Coordinates of C-alpha atoms in Angstrom, one line a residue:
X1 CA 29.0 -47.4 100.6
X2 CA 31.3 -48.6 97.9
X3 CA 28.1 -49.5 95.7
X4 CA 26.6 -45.8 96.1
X5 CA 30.2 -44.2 95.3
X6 CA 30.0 -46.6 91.9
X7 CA 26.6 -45.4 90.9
X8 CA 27.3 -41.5 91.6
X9 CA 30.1 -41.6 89.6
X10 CA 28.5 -44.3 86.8
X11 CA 25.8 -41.4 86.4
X12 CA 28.6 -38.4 86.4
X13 CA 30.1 -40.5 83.0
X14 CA 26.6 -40.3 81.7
X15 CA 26.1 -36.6 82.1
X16 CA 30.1 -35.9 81.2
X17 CA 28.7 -37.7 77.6
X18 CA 25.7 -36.1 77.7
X19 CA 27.2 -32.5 77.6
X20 CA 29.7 -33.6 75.0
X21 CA 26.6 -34.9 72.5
X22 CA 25.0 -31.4 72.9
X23 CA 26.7 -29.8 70.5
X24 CA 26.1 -32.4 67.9
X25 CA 22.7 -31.7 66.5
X26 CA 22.3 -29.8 63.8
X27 CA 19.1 -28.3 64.7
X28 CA 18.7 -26.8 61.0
X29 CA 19.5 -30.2 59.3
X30 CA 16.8 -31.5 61.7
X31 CA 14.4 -29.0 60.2
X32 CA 14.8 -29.4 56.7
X33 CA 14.4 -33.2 56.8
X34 CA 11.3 -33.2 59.0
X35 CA 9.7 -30.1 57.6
X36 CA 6.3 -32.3 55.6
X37 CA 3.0 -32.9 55.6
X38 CA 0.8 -36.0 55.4
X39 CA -1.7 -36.6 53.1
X40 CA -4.3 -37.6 54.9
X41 CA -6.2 -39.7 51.8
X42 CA -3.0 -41.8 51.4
X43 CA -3.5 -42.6 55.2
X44 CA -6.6 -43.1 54.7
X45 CA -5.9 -45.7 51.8
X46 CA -2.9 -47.4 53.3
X47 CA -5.3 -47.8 56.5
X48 CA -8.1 -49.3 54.5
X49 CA -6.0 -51.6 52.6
X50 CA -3.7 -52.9 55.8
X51 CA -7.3 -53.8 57.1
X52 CA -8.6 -56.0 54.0
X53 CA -5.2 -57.9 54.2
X54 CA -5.4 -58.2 58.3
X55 CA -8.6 -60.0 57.1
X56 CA -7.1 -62.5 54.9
X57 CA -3.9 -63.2 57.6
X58 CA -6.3 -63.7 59.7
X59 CA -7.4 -67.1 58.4
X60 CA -3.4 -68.3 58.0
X61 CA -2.1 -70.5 60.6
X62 CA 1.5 -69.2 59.7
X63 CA 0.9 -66.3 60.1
X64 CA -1.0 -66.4 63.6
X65 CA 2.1 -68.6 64.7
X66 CA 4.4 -65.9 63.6
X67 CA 2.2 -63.1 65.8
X68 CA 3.3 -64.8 68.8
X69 CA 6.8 -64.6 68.0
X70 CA 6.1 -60.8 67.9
X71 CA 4.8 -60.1 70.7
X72 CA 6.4 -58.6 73.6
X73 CA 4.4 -60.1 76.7
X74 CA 4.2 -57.6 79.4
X75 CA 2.8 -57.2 82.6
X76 CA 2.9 -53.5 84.1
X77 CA 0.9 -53.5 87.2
X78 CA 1.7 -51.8 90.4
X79 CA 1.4 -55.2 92.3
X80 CA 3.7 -57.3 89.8
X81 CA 4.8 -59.8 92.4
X82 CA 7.7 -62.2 91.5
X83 CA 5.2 -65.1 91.2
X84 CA 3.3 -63.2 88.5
X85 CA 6.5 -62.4 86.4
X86 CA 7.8 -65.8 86.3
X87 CA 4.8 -67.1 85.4
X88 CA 4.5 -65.0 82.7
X89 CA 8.1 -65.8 81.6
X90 CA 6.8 -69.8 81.2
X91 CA 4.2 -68.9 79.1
X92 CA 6.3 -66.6 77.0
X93 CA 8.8 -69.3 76.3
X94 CA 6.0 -72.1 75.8
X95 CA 3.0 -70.4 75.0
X96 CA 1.7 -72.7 72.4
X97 CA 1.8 -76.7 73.3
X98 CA 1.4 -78.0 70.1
X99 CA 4.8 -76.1 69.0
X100 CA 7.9 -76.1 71.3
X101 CA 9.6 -74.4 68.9
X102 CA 6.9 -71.2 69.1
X103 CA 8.0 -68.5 71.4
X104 CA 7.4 -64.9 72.1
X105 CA 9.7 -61.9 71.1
X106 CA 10.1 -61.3 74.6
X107 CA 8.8 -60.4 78.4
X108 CA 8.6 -56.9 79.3
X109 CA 8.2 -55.8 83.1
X110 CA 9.2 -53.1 85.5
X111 CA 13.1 -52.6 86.1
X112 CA 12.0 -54.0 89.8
X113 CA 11.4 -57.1 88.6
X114 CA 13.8 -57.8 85.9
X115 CA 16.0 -59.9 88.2
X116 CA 13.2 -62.0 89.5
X117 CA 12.8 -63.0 85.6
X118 CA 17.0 -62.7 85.1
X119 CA 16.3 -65.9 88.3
X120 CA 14.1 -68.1 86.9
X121 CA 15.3 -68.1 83.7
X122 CA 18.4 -69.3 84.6
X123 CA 16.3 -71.4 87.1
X124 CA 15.0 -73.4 84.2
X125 CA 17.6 -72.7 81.2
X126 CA 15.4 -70.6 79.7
X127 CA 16.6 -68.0 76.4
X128 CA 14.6 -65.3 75.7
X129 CA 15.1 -61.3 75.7
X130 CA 14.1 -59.3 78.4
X131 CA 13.0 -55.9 78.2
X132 CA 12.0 -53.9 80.6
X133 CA 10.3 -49.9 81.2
X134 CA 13.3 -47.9 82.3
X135 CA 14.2 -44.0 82.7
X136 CA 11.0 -42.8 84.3
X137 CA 7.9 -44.9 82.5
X138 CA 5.4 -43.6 82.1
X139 CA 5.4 -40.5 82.4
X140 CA 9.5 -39.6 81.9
X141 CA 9.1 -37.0 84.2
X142 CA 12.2 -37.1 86.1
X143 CA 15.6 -35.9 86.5
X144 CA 17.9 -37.0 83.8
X145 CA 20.3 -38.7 86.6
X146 CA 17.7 -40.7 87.8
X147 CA 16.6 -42.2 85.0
X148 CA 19.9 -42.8 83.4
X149 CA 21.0 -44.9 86.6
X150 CA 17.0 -46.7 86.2
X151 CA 18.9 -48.0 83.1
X152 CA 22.1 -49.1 84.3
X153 CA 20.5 -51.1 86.8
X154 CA 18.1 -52.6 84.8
X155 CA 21.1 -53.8 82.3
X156 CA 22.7 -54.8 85.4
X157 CA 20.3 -56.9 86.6
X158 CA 19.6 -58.8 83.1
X159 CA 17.7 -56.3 81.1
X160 CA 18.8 -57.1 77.1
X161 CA 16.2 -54.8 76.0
X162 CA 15.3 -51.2 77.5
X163 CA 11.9 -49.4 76.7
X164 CA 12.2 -46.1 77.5
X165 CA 10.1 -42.9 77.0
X166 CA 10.9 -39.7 75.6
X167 CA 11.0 -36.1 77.1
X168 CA 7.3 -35.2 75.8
X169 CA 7.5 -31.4 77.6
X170 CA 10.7 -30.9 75.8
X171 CA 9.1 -32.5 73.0
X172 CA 5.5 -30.0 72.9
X173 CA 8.1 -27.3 73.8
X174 CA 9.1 -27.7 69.9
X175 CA 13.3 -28.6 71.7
X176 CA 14.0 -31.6 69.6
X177 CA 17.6 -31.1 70.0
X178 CA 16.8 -32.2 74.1
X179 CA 14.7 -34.7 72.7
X180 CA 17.8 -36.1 71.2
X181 CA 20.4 -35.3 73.8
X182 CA 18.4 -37.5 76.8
X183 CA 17.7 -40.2 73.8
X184 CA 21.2 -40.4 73.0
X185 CA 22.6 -40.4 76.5
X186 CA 20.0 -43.1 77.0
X187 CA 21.7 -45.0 74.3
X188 CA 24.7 -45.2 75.5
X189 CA 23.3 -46.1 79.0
X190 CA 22.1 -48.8 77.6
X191 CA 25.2 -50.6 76.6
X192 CA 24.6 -54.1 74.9
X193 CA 20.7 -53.7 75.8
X194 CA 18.9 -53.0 72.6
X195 CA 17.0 -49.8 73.1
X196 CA 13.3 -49.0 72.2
X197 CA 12.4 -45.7 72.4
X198 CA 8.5 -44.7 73.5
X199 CA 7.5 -41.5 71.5
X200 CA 3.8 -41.4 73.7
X201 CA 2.5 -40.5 70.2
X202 CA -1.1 -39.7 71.6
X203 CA 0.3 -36.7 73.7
X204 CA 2.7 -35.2 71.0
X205 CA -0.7 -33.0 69.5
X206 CA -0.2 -33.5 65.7
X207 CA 1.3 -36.2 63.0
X208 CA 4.0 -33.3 62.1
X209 CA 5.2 -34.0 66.0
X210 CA 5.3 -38.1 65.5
X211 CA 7.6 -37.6 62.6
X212 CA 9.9 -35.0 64.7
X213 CA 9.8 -37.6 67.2
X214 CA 10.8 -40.7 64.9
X215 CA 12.8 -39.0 63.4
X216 CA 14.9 -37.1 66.7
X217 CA 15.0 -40.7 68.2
X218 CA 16.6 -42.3 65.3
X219 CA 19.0 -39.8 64.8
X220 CA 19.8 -40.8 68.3
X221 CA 20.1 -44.3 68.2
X222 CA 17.0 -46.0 68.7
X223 CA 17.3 -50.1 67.8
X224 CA 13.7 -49.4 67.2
X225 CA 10.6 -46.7 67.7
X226 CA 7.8 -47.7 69.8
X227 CA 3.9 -45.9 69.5
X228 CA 3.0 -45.4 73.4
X229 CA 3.2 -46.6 76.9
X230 CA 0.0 -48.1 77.2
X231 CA -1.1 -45.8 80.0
X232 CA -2.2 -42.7 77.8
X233 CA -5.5 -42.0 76.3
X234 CA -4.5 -42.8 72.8
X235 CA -2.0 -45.5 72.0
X236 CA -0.9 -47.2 69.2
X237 CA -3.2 -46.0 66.0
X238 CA -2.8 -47.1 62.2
X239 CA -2.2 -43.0 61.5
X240 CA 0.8 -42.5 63.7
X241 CA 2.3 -46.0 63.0
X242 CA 2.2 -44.8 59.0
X243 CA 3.8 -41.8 60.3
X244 CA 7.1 -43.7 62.2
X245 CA 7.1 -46.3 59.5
X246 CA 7.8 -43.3 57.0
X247 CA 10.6 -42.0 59.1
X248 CA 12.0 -45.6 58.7
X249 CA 11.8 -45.9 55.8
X250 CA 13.1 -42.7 54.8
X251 CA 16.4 -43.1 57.5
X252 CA 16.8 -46.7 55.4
X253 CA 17.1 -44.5 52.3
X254 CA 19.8 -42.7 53.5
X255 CA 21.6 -44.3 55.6
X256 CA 21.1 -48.1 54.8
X257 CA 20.5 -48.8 58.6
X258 CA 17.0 -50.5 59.7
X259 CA 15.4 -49.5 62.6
X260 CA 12.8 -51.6 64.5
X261 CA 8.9 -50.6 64.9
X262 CA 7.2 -51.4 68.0
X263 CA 3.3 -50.7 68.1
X264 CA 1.7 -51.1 71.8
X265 CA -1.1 -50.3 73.7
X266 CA -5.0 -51.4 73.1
X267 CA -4.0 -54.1 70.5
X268 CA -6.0 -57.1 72.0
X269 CA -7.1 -59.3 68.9
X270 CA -5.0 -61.4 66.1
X271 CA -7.1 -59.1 63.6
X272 CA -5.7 -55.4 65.2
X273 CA -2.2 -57.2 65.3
X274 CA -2.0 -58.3 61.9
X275 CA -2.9 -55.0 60.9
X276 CA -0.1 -53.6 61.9
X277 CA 2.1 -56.9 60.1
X278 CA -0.1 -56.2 56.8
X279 CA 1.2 -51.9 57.2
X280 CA 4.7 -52.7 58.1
X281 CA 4.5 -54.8 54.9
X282 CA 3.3 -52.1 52.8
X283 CA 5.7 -49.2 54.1
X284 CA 8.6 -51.5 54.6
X285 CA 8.8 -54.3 53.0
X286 CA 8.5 -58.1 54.2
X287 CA 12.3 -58.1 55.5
X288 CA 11.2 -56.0 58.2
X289 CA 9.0 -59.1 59.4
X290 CA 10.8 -60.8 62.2
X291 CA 11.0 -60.2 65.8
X292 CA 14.6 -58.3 65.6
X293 CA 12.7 -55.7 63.6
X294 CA 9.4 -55.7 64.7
X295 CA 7.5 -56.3 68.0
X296 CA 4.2 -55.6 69.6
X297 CA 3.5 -54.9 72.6
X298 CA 0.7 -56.3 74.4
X299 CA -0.9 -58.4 77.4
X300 CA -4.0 -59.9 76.2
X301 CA -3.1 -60.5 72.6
X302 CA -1.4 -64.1 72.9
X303 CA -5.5 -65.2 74.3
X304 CA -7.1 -64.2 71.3
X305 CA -4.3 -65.5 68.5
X306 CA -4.5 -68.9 70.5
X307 CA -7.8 -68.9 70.2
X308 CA -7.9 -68.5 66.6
X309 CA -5.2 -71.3 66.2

């Protein structure tokens, strides 16, 4: 009875900051930076020349080794049992034999089963981040409350990373300035847990709506930006990753501060993955090359780069 008192009034803090945040947007400053087209020829050309150097990468033991230390393993399956999880936390923390020093960025799983992965790590004196899908993945469609408290317990239970999604309805609805209330209540939700915020690009309509998105979430707090779910139509694309690497880039400009990317969804082979190394190269720069700025998400992806190695 104590526990449920504890978590009413855990989410009453959250909404109590969540009001006093809402007055802090300044919708028309919002505007004026986000109000820009894309030229769809430079996309075109970045696109074309990420995919020549993905090409050469590809051939570079280095750099396949350095994919794995990207990647965010995940299972997100509606029968995750413990047994899959840990199983997929050995591999992340040994996936290549011939390297013991190789590791994933990290093991991504429902909030359910974070403390089955919280166990066995300890279990075996393992170190790696765990992130997990809180605050209403996929779809975000529920009550603020809820999802805030989704967080706190994920933290709780060993969560250092939280992927969550953003309001997309609020989001199509042209309300950015909800976008960025929920976002930055999320944040602070989050406490120590670096937080990853999902813009579901392939459901926000136009490029225009990936920048508002980027740029609402950054504003916000985000440790990093991440393209999609996994579970929509359309995930992670070269167009819209150009798109939230530009809103990087540009909050860098300004502000100084780096921001992680985080493509995921569809990306299955060492070629698609280096892609994405070869664009965050070209937009960013190579400092943004390790895993505490950039991550991909992905289930399949660690087969194919150990094939190649």
């Amino acid at each position: 009875m104590h526990y449920r008192y504890a978590m009413v009034s855990m989410v009453g803090s959250f909404l109590s900051f969540f009001r006093d945040y809402q007055q802090r947007f300044d919708l028309a400053d919002f505007e004026r930076e986000v109000s820009r087209d894309f030229d769809s020829q430079e996309i075109t050309k970045v696109t074309e020349e990420a995919e020549k150097r993905a090409k050469e990468l590809v051939t570079s033991k280095e750099e396949l080794l350095k994919v794995i230390g990207y990647i965010d393993l995940t299972t997100l399956a509606g029968d995750d049992t413990k047994d899959r999880v840990t199983a997929l936390l050995d591999r992340a923390v040994a996936p290549y034999a011939k390297d013991a020093a190789v590791k994933c960025g990290a093991v991504c799983v429902y909030p359910a089963r974070v403390a089955d992965v919280k166990a066995h790590m300890k279990k075996k004196g393992y170190k790696l981040n765990i992130a997990s899908v809180a605050a209403g993945f996929p779809s975000g469609q529920y009550r603020l409350e809820s999802r805030l408290l989704e967080i706190e317990l994920a933290v709780a239970d060993g969560a250092t990373e939280i992927d969550i999604v953003i309001n997309r309805a609020a989001a199509l609805d042209d309300d950015w300035t909800t976008v960025y209330n929920e976002v930055r209540a999320m944040k602070s939700a989050c406490g120590s847990a670096h937080l990853k915020t999902i813009l579901a690009t392939g459901e926000l309509k136009s490029l225009n709506n990936v920048y508002k998105a980027s740029w609402a979430s950054i504003l916000a707090g985000s440790d990093f930006i991440k393209t999609s779910t996994g579970k929509e139509t359309v995930n992670a694309t070269i167009e819209v990753s150009f798109v939230m690497l530009s809103a990087i880039k540009r909050w860098h400009q300004l502000t100084g501060k780096k921001v992680g990317f985080k493509p995921a969804g569809g990306i299955k082979t060492a070629t698609e993955a280096l892609t994405y190394v070869a664009l965050v190269e070209k937009v960013l720069g190579k400092e943004w090359l390790n895993p505490s700025l950039f991550r991909i998400g992905a289930s399949s992806l660690l087969d194919d780069v150990l094939k190649k190695l």
